[in-house]
């Protein structure tokens, strides 16, 4: 039996989804074949499988970089720390070349372009295992080949903003 039509509009749906607090990631890869850097701010990241290790994230079909992410062999998902709000904003808008201005880059062990920033709370170098069409988004399933983490506080996204992100000021001793 088919689903019944939604009894709410897109604005209300977005608002309801916004009650779910998430972390924030930046997903990097390169264009093919000319290897220009690409990066996107993505909060739809989630765990999928422990063995084998797999993660997912979803990308709007409207993203101008969509074709490159579909074709990429690998990408790196960086989990942002609370001190990296500037990166979350930088990688959500504007031309790709601007997003990487004054941003240090490195190579993950498997050769994938990544941010060279030790503040990232974690990163996952992923093989671009599968892509599934779902409404107006594409779900990417990544098989994790290498990962790294530290214990920095995460950047938190909720209700369309970063208000729940813990303060990065030193805690008072009183
Ligand atoms: C906190 C935050 C989370 C986001 N999460 C997603 C997401 O999960 N999926 C998505 O398609 N876009 C998400 N976006 C928007 C994308 O970053 C934006 O559409 C993308 O950078 C556009 O890139 P383009 O140059 O390929 O069009 C998010 C934006 C912000 C600020």
PDB file of C-alpha atoms in Angstrom, residues 29-152:
ATOM      1  CA  UNK A  29      37.101  15.534  -2.424  1.00  0.00           C
ATOM      2  CA  UNK A  30      38.424  16.676  -5.829  1.00  0.00           C
ATOM      3  CA  UNK A  31      36.874  17.248  -9.238  1.00  0.00           C
ATOM      4  CA  UNK A  32      37.568  14.690 -11.953  1.00  0.00           C
ATOM      5  CA  UNK A  33      39.628  14.834 -14.088  1.00  0.00           C
ATOM      6  CA  UNK A  34      41.218  18.209 -13.217  1.00  0.00           C
ATOM      7  CA  UNK A  35      41.594  17.675  -9.441  1.00  0.00           C
ATOM      8  CA  UNK A  36      40.250  20.982  -8.108  1.00  0.00           C
ATOM      9  CA  UNK A  37      39.395  20.894  -4.379  1.00  0.00           C
ATOM     10  CA  UNK A  38      35.744  20.548  -3.351  1.00  0.00           C
ATOM     11  CA  UNK A  39      34.211  20.923   0.103  1.00  0.00           C
ATOM     12  CA  UNK A  40      30.694  20.949   1.532  1.00  0.00           C
ATOM     13  CA  UNK A  41      29.222  21.559   4.986  1.00  0.00           C
ATOM     14  CA  UNK A  42      27.074  18.510   5.756  1.00  0.00           C
ATOM     15  CA  UNK A  43      25.016  17.726   8.881  1.00  0.00           C
ATOM     16  CA  UNK A  44      23.256  14.625   7.502  1.00  0.00           C
ATOM     17  CA  UNK A  45      26.231  12.415   8.428  1.00  0.00           C
ATOM     18  CA  UNK A  46      25.507   9.241  10.370  1.00  0.00           C
ATOM     19  CA  UNK A  47      26.867   5.842  11.286  1.00  0.00           C
ATOM     20  CA  UNK A  48      25.653   2.825   9.282  1.00  0.00           C
ATOM     21  CA  UNK A  49      27.710  -0.322   9.946  1.00  0.00           C
ATOM     22  CA  UNK A  50      30.521  -1.258  12.316  1.00  0.00           C
ATOM     23  CA  UNK A  51      31.719  -4.322  10.364  1.00  0.00           C
ATOM     24  CA  UNK A  52      32.479  -3.464   7.701  1.00  0.00           C
ATOM     25  CA  UNK A  53      32.778   0.176   8.812  1.00  0.00           C
ATOM     26  CA  UNK A  54      30.298   2.307   6.886  1.00  0.00           C
ATOM     27  CA  UNK A  55      28.846   5.799   7.184  1.00  0.00           C
ATOM     28  CA  UNK A  56      26.251   7.815   5.234  1.00  0.00           C
ATOM     29  CA  UNK A  57      25.482  11.396   4.362  1.00  0.00           C
ATOM     30  CA  UNK A  58      23.014  12.959   1.941  1.00  0.00           C
ATOM     31  CA  UNK A  59      23.453  15.696  -0.624  1.00  0.00           C
ATOM     32  CA  UNK A  60      20.782  17.809  -2.275  1.00  0.00           C
ATOM     33  CA  UNK A  61      20.443  17.184  -6.010  1.00  0.00           C
ATOM     34  CA  UNK A  62      20.632  20.988  -6.368  1.00  0.00           C
ATOM     35  CA  UNK A  63      24.304  21.102  -5.258  1.00  0.00           C
ATOM     36  CA  UNK A  64      26.472  22.365  -8.102  1.00  0.00           C
ATOM     37  CA  UNK A  65      29.190  19.898  -7.081  1.00  0.00           C
ATOM     38  CA  UNK A  66      26.827  16.880  -7.164  1.00  0.00           C
ATOM     39  CA  UNK A  67      28.284  15.306 -10.328  1.00  0.00           C
ATOM     40  CA  UNK A  68      31.785  15.432  -8.882  1.00  0.00           C
ATOM     41  CA  UNK A  69      30.748  13.741  -5.629  1.00  0.00           C
ATOM     42  CA  UNK A  70      28.904  11.070  -7.630  1.00  0.00           C
ATOM     43  CA  UNK A  71      32.099  10.387  -9.613  1.00  0.00           C
ATOM     44  CA  UNK A  72      34.620  10.708  -6.778  1.00  0.00           C
ATOM     45  CA  UNK A  73      36.423   7.495  -5.837  1.00  0.00           C
ATOM     46  CA  UNK A  74      36.958   8.656  -2.243  1.00  0.00           C
ATOM     47  CA  UNK A  75      36.091  11.536   0.081  1.00  0.00           C
ATOM     48  CA  UNK A  76      36.997  12.610   3.614  1.00  0.00           C
ATOM     49  CA  UNK A  77      34.322  13.473   6.196  1.00  0.00           C
ATOM     50  CA  UNK A  78      35.673  15.871   8.863  1.00  0.00           C
ATOM     51  CA  UNK A  79      33.708  16.177  12.110  1.00  0.00           C
ATOM     52  CA  UNK A  80      34.042  19.809  13.167  1.00  0.00           C
ATOM     53  CA  UNK A  81      34.987  20.911  16.666  1.00  0.00           C
ATOM     54  CA  UNK A  82      33.234  23.786  18.462  1.00  0.00           C
ATOM     55  CA  UNK A  83      36.198  26.006  17.558  1.00  0.00           C
ATOM     56  CA  UNK A  84      35.581  25.484  13.808  1.00  0.00           C
ATOM     57  CA  UNK A  85      32.332  27.396  13.286  1.00  0.00           C
ATOM     58  CA  UNK A  86      34.120  29.493  10.641  1.00  0.00           C
ATOM     59  CA  UNK A  87      34.665  26.330   8.543  1.00  0.00           C
ATOM     60  CA  UNK A  88      30.994  25.295   8.837  1.00  0.00           C
ATOM     61  CA  UNK A  89      29.995  28.697   7.447  1.00  0.00           C
ATOM     62  CA  UNK A  90      32.767  28.867   4.856  1.00  0.00           C
ATOM     63  CA  UNK A  91      31.922  25.486   3.277  1.00  0.00           C
ATOM     64  CA  UNK A  92      28.159  26.109   2.997  1.00  0.00           C
ATOM     65  CA  UNK A  93      28.169  28.930   0.432  1.00  0.00           C
ATOM     66  CA  UNK A  94      29.948  30.535  -2.450  1.00  0.00           C
ATOM     67  CA  UNK A  95      32.360  29.428  -5.135  1.00  0.00           C
ATOM     68  CA  UNK A  96      34.513  26.431  -4.294  1.00  0.00           C
ATOM     69  CA  UNK A  97      37.756  28.360  -4.896  1.00  0.00           C
ATOM     70  CA  UNK A  98      36.727  30.899  -2.191  1.00  0.00           C
ATOM     71  CA  UNK A  99      35.943  28.139   0.323  1.00  0.00           C
ATOM     72  CA  UNK A 100      39.571  26.958   0.213  1.00  0.00           C
ATOM     73  CA  UNK A 101      41.180  30.403   0.424  1.00  0.00           C
ATOM     74  CA  UNK A 102      43.808  30.336   3.243  1.00  0.00           C
ATOM     75  CA  UNK A 103      42.697  26.828   4.261  1.00  0.00           C
ATOM     76  CA  UNK A 104      45.589  24.401   4.799  1.00  0.00           C
ATOM     77  CA  UNK A 105      45.194  21.125   2.920  1.00  0.00           C
ATOM     78  CA  UNK A 106      46.723  17.690   3.298  1.00  0.00           C
ATOM     79  CA  UNK A 107      46.358  14.147   1.962  1.00  0.00           C
ATOM     80  CA  UNK A 108      44.732  11.377   3.958  1.00  0.00           C
ATOM     81  CA  UNK A 109      46.734   8.128   4.025  1.00  0.00           C
ATOM     82  CA  UNK A 110      44.819   6.853   0.973  1.00  0.00           C
ATOM     83  CA  UNK A 111      45.627  10.036  -0.982  1.00  0.00           C
ATOM     84  CA  UNK A 112      42.264  11.827  -0.621  1.00  0.00           C
ATOM     85  CA  UNK A 113      42.316  15.614  -0.269  1.00  0.00           C
ATOM     86  CA  UNK A 114      41.526  16.709   3.280  1.00  0.00           C
ATOM     87  CA  UNK A 115      41.709  19.705   5.625  1.00  0.00           C
ATOM     88  CA  UNK A 116      44.993  20.015   7.474  1.00  0.00           C
ATOM     89  CA  UNK A 117      43.455  21.031  10.788  1.00  0.00           C
ATOM     90  CA  UNK A 118      44.217  19.137  14.012  1.00  0.00           C
ATOM     91  CA  UNK A 119      41.165  20.725  15.669  1.00  0.00           C
ATOM     92  CA  UNK A 120      38.757  18.449  13.738  1.00  0.00           C
ATOM     93  CA  UNK A 121      37.136  16.155  16.326  1.00  0.00           C
ATOM     94  CA  UNK A 122      37.374  13.217  13.887  1.00  0.00           C
ATOM     95  CA  UNK A 123      37.872  12.393  10.247  1.00  0.00           C
ATOM     96  CA  UNK A 124      36.908   9.431   8.084  1.00  0.00           C
ATOM     97  CA  UNK A 125      38.546   8.634   4.729  1.00  0.00           C
ATOM     98  CA  UNK A 126      35.866   6.809   2.762  1.00  0.00           C
ATOM     99  CA  UNK A 127      35.618   4.781  -0.408  1.00  0.00           C
ATOM    100  CA  UNK A 128      32.562   6.024  -2.337  1.00  0.00           C
ATOM    101  CA  UNK A 129      30.799   2.668  -2.034  1.00  0.00           C
ATOM    102  CA  UNK A 130      27.183   3.415  -3.058  1.00  0.00           C
ATOM    103  CA  UNK A 131      24.803   6.189  -3.954  1.00  0.00           C
ATOM    104  CA  UNK A 132      21.015   5.944  -3.585  1.00  0.00           C
ATOM    105  CA  UNK A 133      18.473   8.368  -4.981  1.00  0.00           C
ATOM    106  CA  UNK A 134      15.947   9.460  -2.312  1.00  0.00           C
ATOM    107  CA  UNK A 135      13.529  12.260  -3.218  1.00  0.00           C
ATOM    108  CA  UNK A 136      15.430  15.499  -3.768  1.00  0.00           C
ATOM    109  CA  UNK A 137      18.667  14.117  -2.233  1.00  0.00           C
ATOM    110  CA  UNK A 138      21.294  11.464  -3.000  1.00  0.00           C
ATOM    111  CA  UNK A 139      22.334   9.269  -0.074  1.00  0.00           C
ATOM    112  CA  UNK A 140      26.061   8.480  -0.148  1.00  0.00           C
ATOM    113  CA  UNK A 141      27.281   5.342   1.602  1.00  0.00           C
ATOM    114  CA  UNK A 142      30.984   5.483   2.396  1.00  0.00           C
ATOM    115  CA  UNK A 143      33.134   2.539   3.394  1.00  0.00           C
ATOM    116  CA  UNK A 144      35.600   3.855   5.963  1.00  0.00           C
ATOM    117  CA  UNK A 145      39.189   2.930   5.154  1.00  0.00           C
ATOM    118  CA  UNK A 146      40.922   5.090   7.748  1.00  0.00           C
ATOM    119  CA  UNK A 147      39.756   7.299  10.598  1.00  0.00           C
ATOM    120  CA  UNK A 148      41.115   9.459  13.353  1.00  0.00           C
ATOM    121  CA  UNK A 149      39.634  11.186  16.393  1.00  0.00           C
ATOM    122  CA  UNK A 150      40.494  13.383  19.362  1.00  0.00           C
ATOM    123  CA  UNK A 151      38.417  14.545  22.330  1.00  0.00           C
ATOM    124  CA  UNK A 152      37.693  18.123  21.268  1.00  0.00           C
TER     125      UNK A 152
END
